[in-house]
PDB file of C-alpha atoms in Angstrom:
ATOM      1  CA  MET A 240       4.065 -18.367  27.841  1.00 45.00           C
ATOM      2  CA  ASN A 241       6.523 -15.923  25.413  1.00 48.00           C
ATOM      3  CA  LYS A 242       9.326 -18.525  24.677  1.00 58.00           C
ATOM      4  CA  GLN A 243       6.919 -20.350  22.984  1.00 76.00           C
ATOM      5  CA  THR A 244       7.820 -20.952  19.297  1.00 91.00           C
ATOM      6  CA  LEU A 245       4.943 -20.224  16.351  1.00 94.00           C
ATOM      7  CA  ALA A 246       3.306 -23.213  14.035  1.00 95.00           C
ATOM      8  CA  ALA A 247       5.076 -22.986  10.888  1.00 95.00           C
ATOM      9  CA  HIS A 248       1.400 -22.173   9.503  1.00 95.00           C
ATOM     10  CA  GLU A 249       1.046 -19.021  11.215  1.00 95.00           C
ATOM     11  CA  SER A 250       5.375 -18.024  11.147  1.00 96.00           C
ATOM     12  CA  LEU A 251       3.670 -18.317   7.271  1.00 96.00           C
ATOM     13  CA  ASP A 252       0.435 -15.953   8.179  1.00 96.00           C
ATOM     14  CA  ILE A 253       2.737 -13.318  10.193  1.00 97.00           C
ATOM     15  CA  HIS A 254       5.387 -12.952   6.765  1.00 97.00           C
ATOM     16  CA  GLU A 255       2.259 -12.465   4.586  1.00 97.00           C
ATOM     17  CA  VAL A 256       0.446  -9.971   6.852  1.00 97.00           C
ATOM     18  CA  LEU A 257       4.097  -8.638   8.019  1.00 97.00           C
ATOM     19  CA  ASN A 258       5.694  -7.914   4.344  1.00 97.00           C
ATOM     20  CA  PHE A 259       1.705  -6.608   3.509  1.00 97.00           C
ATOM     21  CA  LYS A 260       2.293  -4.697   5.882  1.00 97.00           C
ATOM     22  CA  THR A 261       5.871  -3.498   4.713  1.00 97.00           C
ATOM     23  CA  LEU A 262       4.336  -2.504   1.343  1.00 97.00           C
ATOM     24  CA  CYS A 263       1.257  -0.639   2.721  1.00 97.00           C
ATOM     25  CA  LEU A 264       3.527   1.738   4.859  1.00 97.00           C
ATOM     26  CA  ALA A 265       5.923   1.748   1.606  1.00 97.00           C
ATOM     27  CA  LYS A 266       3.602   3.083  -0.369  1.00 97.00           C
ATOM     28  CA  SER A 267       0.711   5.157   2.317  1.00 97.00           C
ATOM     29  CA  LYS A 268       4.344   7.126   2.848  1.00 97.00           C
ATOM     30  CA  LEU A 269       5.102   7.272  -0.644  1.00 97.00           C
ATOM     31  CA  MET A 270       1.892   8.688  -2.150  1.00 96.00           C
ATOM     32  CA  GLN A 271       1.021  11.305   1.095  1.00 95.00           C
ATOM     33  CA  GLY A 272       3.788  12.563  -0.913  1.00 95.00           C
ATOM     34  CA  ILE A 273       1.808  13.281  -4.032  1.00 96.00           C
ATOM     35  CA  VAL A 274      -1.831  13.591  -2.738  1.00 97.00           C
ATOM     36  CA  PHE A 275      -3.473  17.551  -3.192  1.00 96.00           C
ATOM     37  CA  ASP A 276      -7.338  16.614  -0.563  1.00 97.00           C
ATOM     38  CA  GLN A 277      -4.959  17.606   2.518  1.00 97.00           C
ATOM     39  CA  ASP A 278      -7.587  14.956   4.000  1.00 97.00           C
ATOM     40  CA  LEU A 279      -7.113  12.284   2.135  1.00 97.00           C
ATOM     41  CA  ARG A 280      -3.588  13.724   3.242  1.00 97.00           C
ATOM     42  CA  ALA A 281      -4.339  13.056   6.681  1.00 97.00           C
ATOM     43  CA  LEU A 282      -5.729   9.563   6.533  1.00 97.00           C
ATOM     44  CA  MET A 283      -2.811   8.486   4.897  1.00 97.00           C
ATOM     45  CA  GLN A 284      -0.539   9.393   8.210  1.00 97.00           C
ATOM     46  CA  LYS A 285      -3.166   7.639  10.240  1.00 98.00           C
ATOM     47  CA  ASP A 286      -2.060   4.123   7.966  1.00 98.00           C
ATOM     48  CA  VAL A 287       1.536   5.026   7.852  1.00 98.00           C
ATOM     49  CA  GLU A 288       1.576   6.463  12.147  1.00 98.00           C
ATOM     50  CA  GLN A 289      -0.814   2.276  12.547  1.00 98.00           C
ATOM     51  CA  SER A 290       1.506   0.676   9.782  1.00 98.00           C
ATOM     52  CA  LEU A 291       4.847   1.440  11.568  1.00 98.00           C
ATOM     53  CA  GLN A 292       2.687   0.116  14.785  1.00 98.00           C
ATOM     54  CA  ALA A 293       1.338  -2.430  13.799  1.00 98.00           C
ATOM     55  CA  ILE A 294       4.893  -4.108  12.096  1.00 98.00           C
ATOM     56  CA  GLU A 295       6.682  -3.477  14.875  1.00 98.00           C
ATOM     57  CA  GLU A 296       3.754  -5.921  17.031  1.00 98.00           C
ATOM     58  CA  LEU A 297       4.585  -8.363  14.298  1.00 98.00           C
ATOM     59  CA  GLN A 298       8.637  -7.713  14.689  1.00 97.00           C
ATOM     60  CA  ALA A 299       8.132  -9.220  18.299  1.00 97.00           C
ATOM     61  CA  ILE A 300       5.933 -11.710  17.481  1.00 96.00           C
ATOM     62  CA  TYR A 301       8.044 -13.370  14.218  1.00 97.00           C
ATOM     63  CA  LYS A 302      10.724 -13.567  16.519  1.00 96.00           C
ATOM     64  CA  ASN A 303       9.420 -17.246  18.047  1.00 95.00           C
ATOM     65  CA  ALA A 304       9.024 -18.208  13.700  1.00 96.00           C
ATOM     66  CA  PRO A 305      11.008 -21.969  14.193  1.00 95.00           C
ATOM     67  CA  PHE A 306      13.716 -20.531  11.278  1.00 94.00           C
ATOM     68  CA  GLN A 307      14.065 -17.893  13.256  1.00 93.00           C
ATOM     69  CA  ALA A 308      18.265 -16.402  12.751  1.00 91.00           C
ATOM     70  CA  PRO A 309      19.620 -13.682  13.356  1.00 91.00           C
ATOM     71  CA  ILE A 310      19.639  -9.812  10.782  1.00 89.00           C
ATOM     72  CA  PRO A 311      22.378  -9.137   9.029  1.00 85.00           C
ATOM     73  CA  GLN A 312      23.927  -5.399   9.744  1.00 84.00           C
ATOM     74  CA  THR A 313      23.117  -5.208   5.099  1.00 82.00           C
ATOM     75  CA  ARG A 314      20.353  -7.343   3.267  1.00 80.00           C
ATOM     76  CA  PRO A 315      21.921 -10.892   1.984  1.00 76.00           C
ATOM     77  CA  THR A 316      24.026 -10.681  -1.140  1.00 76.00           C
ATOM     78  CA  PRO A 317      21.235 -11.540  -3.914  1.00 72.00           C
ATOM     79  CA  ILE A 318      22.899 -14.683  -5.573  1.00 70.00           C
ATOM     80  CA  ILE A 319      21.637 -12.715  -8.770  1.00 66.00           C
ATOM     81  CA  ASN A 320      22.820  -9.839  -9.643  1.00 57.00           C
TER      82      ASN A 320
ATOM     83  CA  MET B 144      -7.326  14.221 -23.641  1.00 64.00           C
ATOM     84  CA  ASN B 145      -4.677  13.548 -26.511  1.00 69.00           C
ATOM     85  CA  ASN B 146      -1.706  11.641 -26.749  1.00 69.00           C
ATOM     86  CA  ASP B 147       1.369  14.825 -26.017  1.00 75.00           C
ATOM     87  CA  TYR B 148       1.202  14.015 -22.073  1.00 75.00           C
ATOM     88  CA  GLN B 149       3.074  17.786 -22.127  1.00 79.00           C
ATOM     89  CA  ASP B 150      -0.260  19.158 -23.728  1.00 82.00           C
ATOM     90  CA  PRO B 151      -2.078  21.748 -20.535  1.00 85.00           C
ATOM     91  CA  ILE B 152      -5.473  20.302 -21.189  1.00 82.00           C
ATOM     92  CA  ASN B 153      -3.740  17.598 -19.019  1.00 79.00           C
ATOM     93  CA  ALA B 154      -4.439  18.993 -16.145  1.00 83.00           C
ATOM     94  CA  LEU B 155      -7.503  20.099 -16.320  1.00 85.00           C
ATOM     95  CA  ASN B 156      -9.337  18.541 -13.920  1.00 87.00           C
ATOM     96  CA  MET B 157      -6.040  16.558 -13.442  1.00 89.00           C
ATOM     97  CA  PRO B 158      -5.338  16.824  -8.722  1.00 92.00           C
ATOM     98  CA  GLU B 159      -9.091  15.928  -8.282  1.00 93.00           C
ATOM     99  CA  LYS B 160      -8.564  12.403 -10.682  1.00 92.00           C
ATOM    100  CA  ALA B 161      -5.753  11.641  -9.399  1.00 94.00           C
ATOM    101  CA  ASP B 162      -6.924  11.881  -5.655  1.00 96.00           C
ATOM    102  CA  MET B 163      -9.486   9.158  -6.801  1.00 96.00           C
ATOM    103  CA  THR B 164      -7.252   7.050  -8.374  1.00 96.00           C
ATOM    104  CA  PHE B 165      -4.871   6.955  -4.593  1.00 97.00           C
ATOM    105  CA  ALA B 166      -8.325   7.169  -3.062  1.00 98.00           C
ATOM    106  CA  MET B 167      -8.885   3.883  -4.832  1.00 97.00           C
ATOM    107  CA  ASP B 168      -6.269   2.292  -4.127  1.00 97.00           C
ATOM    108  CA  PHE B 169      -6.524   2.933  -0.476  1.00 98.00           C
ATOM    109  CA  LEU B 170      -9.238   2.043   0.148  1.00 98.00           C
ATOM    110  CA  ILE B 171      -8.232  -1.936  -1.983  1.00 98.00           C
ATOM    111  CA  ARG B 172      -4.668  -1.882  -0.006  1.00 98.00           C
ATOM    112  CA  ALA B 173      -7.066  -0.834   3.312  1.00 98.00           C
ATOM    113  CA  LYS B 174      -9.713  -4.265   2.239  1.00 98.00           C
ATOM    114  CA  GLU B 175      -7.308  -6.712   0.639  1.00 98.00           C
ATOM    115  CA  GLY B 176      -5.143  -5.834   5.009  1.00 98.00           C
ATOM    116  CA  VAL B 177      -8.833  -6.671   6.317  1.00 98.00           C
ATOM    117  CA  ARG B 178      -9.783  -9.874   4.361  1.00 98.00           C
ATOM    118  CA  ASN B 179      -5.213 -11.498   5.066  1.00 97.00           C
ATOM    119  CA  THR B 180      -5.590 -10.353   8.658  1.00 98.00           C
ATOM    120  CA  ALA B 181      -9.171 -11.648   9.279  1.00 98.00           C
ATOM    121  CA  ILE B 182      -7.546 -14.904   7.254  1.00 97.00           C
ATOM    122  CA  ALA B 183      -4.512 -14.946   9.198  1.00 97.00           C
ATOM    123  CA  LEU B 184      -6.017 -14.602  12.644  1.00 97.00           C
ATOM    124  CA  THR B 185      -8.606 -17.829  11.164  1.00 97.00           C
ATOM    125  CA  GLU B 186      -5.595 -20.739  11.084  1.00 96.00           C
ATOM    126  CA  THR B 187      -3.693 -18.751  13.804  1.00 96.00           C
ATOM    127  CA  ILE B 188      -3.799 -20.570  17.747  1.00 95.00           C
ATOM    128  CA  THR B 189      -0.738 -19.374  19.672  1.00 95.00           C
ATOM    129  CA  PRO B 190      -2.089 -16.086  22.411  1.00 96.00           C
ATOM    130  CA  GLU B 191      -0.176 -13.545  21.749  1.00 95.00           C
ATOM    131  CA  ALA B 192      -0.459 -14.148  18.508  1.00 96.00           C
ATOM    132  CA  ARG B 193      -4.231 -13.437  17.722  1.00 97.00           C
ATOM    133  CA  ALA B 194      -4.277 -10.529  20.632  1.00 98.00           C
ATOM    134  CA  VAL B 195      -1.808  -9.022  17.867  1.00 98.00           C
ATOM    135  CA  LEU B 196      -4.381  -9.569  14.752  1.00 98.00           C
ATOM    136  CA  ARG B 197      -6.616  -9.180  16.022  1.00 98.00           C
ATOM    137  CA  LYS B 198      -6.343  -5.452  17.404  1.00 98.00           C
ATOM    138  CA  GLN B 199      -4.674  -5.270  14.189  1.00 98.00           C
ATOM    139  CA  LEU B 200      -7.560  -6.417  12.981  1.00 98.00           C
ATOM    140  CA  HIS B 201     -10.075  -3.588  14.464  1.00 98.00           C
ATOM    141  CA  GLN B 202      -7.599  -0.934  13.348  1.00 98.00           C
ATOM    142  CA  GLY B 203      -8.647  -1.929   9.516  1.00 98.00           C
ATOM    143  CA  ILE B 204     -12.045  -2.211  10.458  1.00 98.00           C
ATOM    144  CA  ALA B 205     -12.131   1.146  10.744  1.00 98.00           C
ATOM    145  CA  LEU B 206      -9.578   3.200   8.845  1.00 98.00           C
ATOM    146  CA  HIS B 207     -11.499   1.430   5.734  1.00 98.00           C
ATOM    147  CA  GLN B 208     -14.306   2.565   7.086  1.00 98.00           C
ATOM    148  CA  GLU B 209     -12.663   6.487   7.231  1.00 98.00           C
ATOM    149  CA  ILE B 210     -11.399   5.920   3.615  1.00 98.00           C
ATOM    150  CA  ALA B 211     -15.521   5.573   2.362  1.00 98.00           C
ATOM    151  CA  GLU B 212     -16.344   7.663   4.101  1.00 98.00           C
ATOM    152  CA  LEU B 213     -14.300   9.798   3.010  1.00 98.00           C
ATOM    153  CA  MET B 214     -14.243   9.117  -1.170  1.00 98.00           C
ATOM    154  CA  LEU B 215     -17.822   9.330  -0.557  1.00 97.00           C
ATOM    155  CA  SER B 216     -18.403  12.886   1.336  1.00 97.00           C
ATOM    156  CA  LYS B 217     -15.506  13.732  -2.045  1.00 97.00           C
ATOM    157  CA  LYS B 218     -18.079  12.084  -4.982  1.00 96.00           C
ATOM    158  CA  TRP B 219     -14.906   9.626  -6.262  1.00 96.00           C
ATOM    159  CA  PHE B 220     -17.424   6.680  -4.769  1.00 96.00           C
ATOM    160  CA  HIS B 221     -21.203   5.852  -4.723  1.00 96.00           C
ATOM    161  CA  PRO B 222     -22.200   2.734  -3.672  1.00 94.00           C
ATOM    162  CA  TYR B 223     -25.996   3.823  -3.655  1.00 95.00           C
ATOM    163  CA  GLU B 224     -25.496   5.612  -7.374  1.00 95.00           C
ATOM    164  CA  LEU B 225     -24.354   2.626  -9.545  1.00 96.00           C
ATOM    165  CA  HIS B 226     -25.798   4.303 -13.487  1.00 96.00           C
ATOM    166  CA  GLU B 227     -22.694   7.041 -11.024  1.00 95.00           C
ATOM    167  CA  GLN B 228     -20.053   4.152  -9.845  1.00 96.00           C
ATOM    168  CA  TYR B 229     -20.813   2.646 -13.915  1.00 96.00           C
ATOM    169  CA  GLN B 230     -19.537   5.640 -15.423  1.00 96.00           C
ATOM    170  CA  LEU B 231     -17.198   7.267 -12.987  1.00 94.00           C
ATOM    171  CA  ASP B 232     -15.404   2.908 -13.576  1.00 95.00           C
ATOM    172  CA  HIS B 233     -15.285   4.091 -17.105  1.00 95.00           C
ATOM    173  CA  LEU B 234     -14.090   7.018 -17.384  1.00 94.00           C
ATOM    174  CA  SER B 235     -11.551   5.219 -14.876  1.00 94.00           C
ATOM    175  CA  ALA B 236     -10.741   3.135 -17.238  1.00 94.00           C
ATOM    176  CA  LEU B 237     -10.437   4.999 -19.942  1.00 94.00           C
ATOM    177  CA  GLU B 238      -8.482   7.160 -19.757  1.00 91.00           C
ATOM    178  CA  THR B 239      -6.050   5.574 -17.891  1.00 92.00           C
ATOM    179  CA  ILE B 240      -5.712   3.121 -20.551  1.00 93.00           C
ATOM    180  CA  GLN B 241      -4.673   6.342 -22.186  1.00 90.00           C
ATOM    181  CA  ILE B 242      -2.583   6.867 -20.031  1.00 89.00           C
ATOM    182  CA  GLY B 243      -1.490   3.436 -19.817  1.00 89.00           C
ATOM    183  CA  GLN B 244      -0.452   4.332 -23.715  1.00 91.00           C
ATOM    184  CA  MET B 245       1.764   7.182 -23.759  1.00 88.00           C
ATOM    185  CA  ASN B 246       5.400   7.158 -24.242  1.00 87.00           C
ATOM    186  CA  LEU B 247       5.727   8.551 -20.653  1.00 86.00           C
ATOM    187  CA  PHE B 248       9.567   7.425 -19.607  1.00 85.00           C
ATOM    188  CA  PRO B 249      13.282   7.499 -21.514  1.00 79.00           C
ATOM    189  CA  GLU B 250      13.957   4.289 -23.262  1.00 84.00           C
ATOM    190  CA  ASP B 251      16.878   3.166 -20.627  1.00 83.00           C
ATOM    191  CA  THR B 252      16.136   4.049 -17.582  1.00 82.00           C
ATOM    192  CA  SER B 253      18.151   1.745 -15.519  1.00 80.00           C
ATOM    193  CA  ARG B 254      20.692   4.538 -14.055  1.00 78.00           C
ATOM    194  CA  LYS B 255      22.835   1.687 -12.892  1.00 72.00           C
ATOM    195  CA  SER B 256      25.947   4.550 -12.801  1.00 73.00           C
ATOM    196  CA  MET B 257      24.547   6.718 -10.683  1.00 74.00           C
ATOM    197  CA  PHE B 258      24.110   4.274  -7.397  1.00 72.00           C
ATOM    198  CA  ASP B 259      26.267   0.958  -5.947  1.00 65.00           C
ATOM    199  CA  ARG B 260      29.046   2.478  -6.762  1.00 65.00           C
ATOM    200  CA  THR B 261      32.170   3.069  -3.198  1.00 69.00           C
ATOM    201  CA  PRO B 262      33.983   5.669  -4.446  1.00 67.00           C
ATOM    202  CA  ASP B 263      36.982   5.196  -6.578  1.00 67.00           C
ATOM    203  CA  GLU B 264      35.844   0.539  -6.976  1.00 61.00           C
ATOM    204  CA  HIS B 265      35.426   2.270 -10.624  1.00 55.00           C
ATOM    205  CA  HIS B 266      38.781   3.214 -11.173  1.00 50.00           C
TER     206      HIS B 266
END
C-alpha cells in the first residue's frame, strides 16, 4: 500500500500544500525575530514546530508522486541567470 | 506620521502597530492554510495522504483559533465591534500607504558582488 503511487491530481495538491507550508515556515521563523509581543512570538514558535513536522509528513507522501526524481545535492542550475 | 522616516515621532506606538500587522498576516496565513488543506483533502483519495491532510487540517483550525483569540485579547481584532474594526482597518491601510510611499531603501539593492562567488573566481 505504501509503495502505491499517488494520482497526478493528488500529487499536485501535495505540491501546493508543501510549498505553502514551506513559505509559512520561513515567514514565521523570520517574523519571530522582529515581533515585540512575546505571546505572539510563542504562537509563531508553535507554528514553526508544527510546520517542520507537517513538511516532513508531506515529503514522505510526495515521494510517491508519479513524477518523483532523485534529489540533487544542490538546486538544479537555473536556465536563466 | 510624517514623511521623514527617521523622525522619532514615528516610533510612537510602533511596536504595537507592527505586531498588529504581523498578527494579521499570521491569522490570514492560518486561514489560508485551513482552506488549502480542506480543498486538497476533498481532492485526495490515497488513504495515507488523506490521513496526513486531515491531521494537518485539524491542527490548522486549532492554530487559527489560537491566533484569533490572542488578537482578540490584545484588541487587535474586533469581530463583534465592527465599528472599531472599521476604524482599525482604515487606520492600518492609511499608515501602510504612507509607509509604502516612503523612500526607505537605497536605489540599488542587488549587492550581487557580496554573494555567489567562489573565492578567486573574480580574478
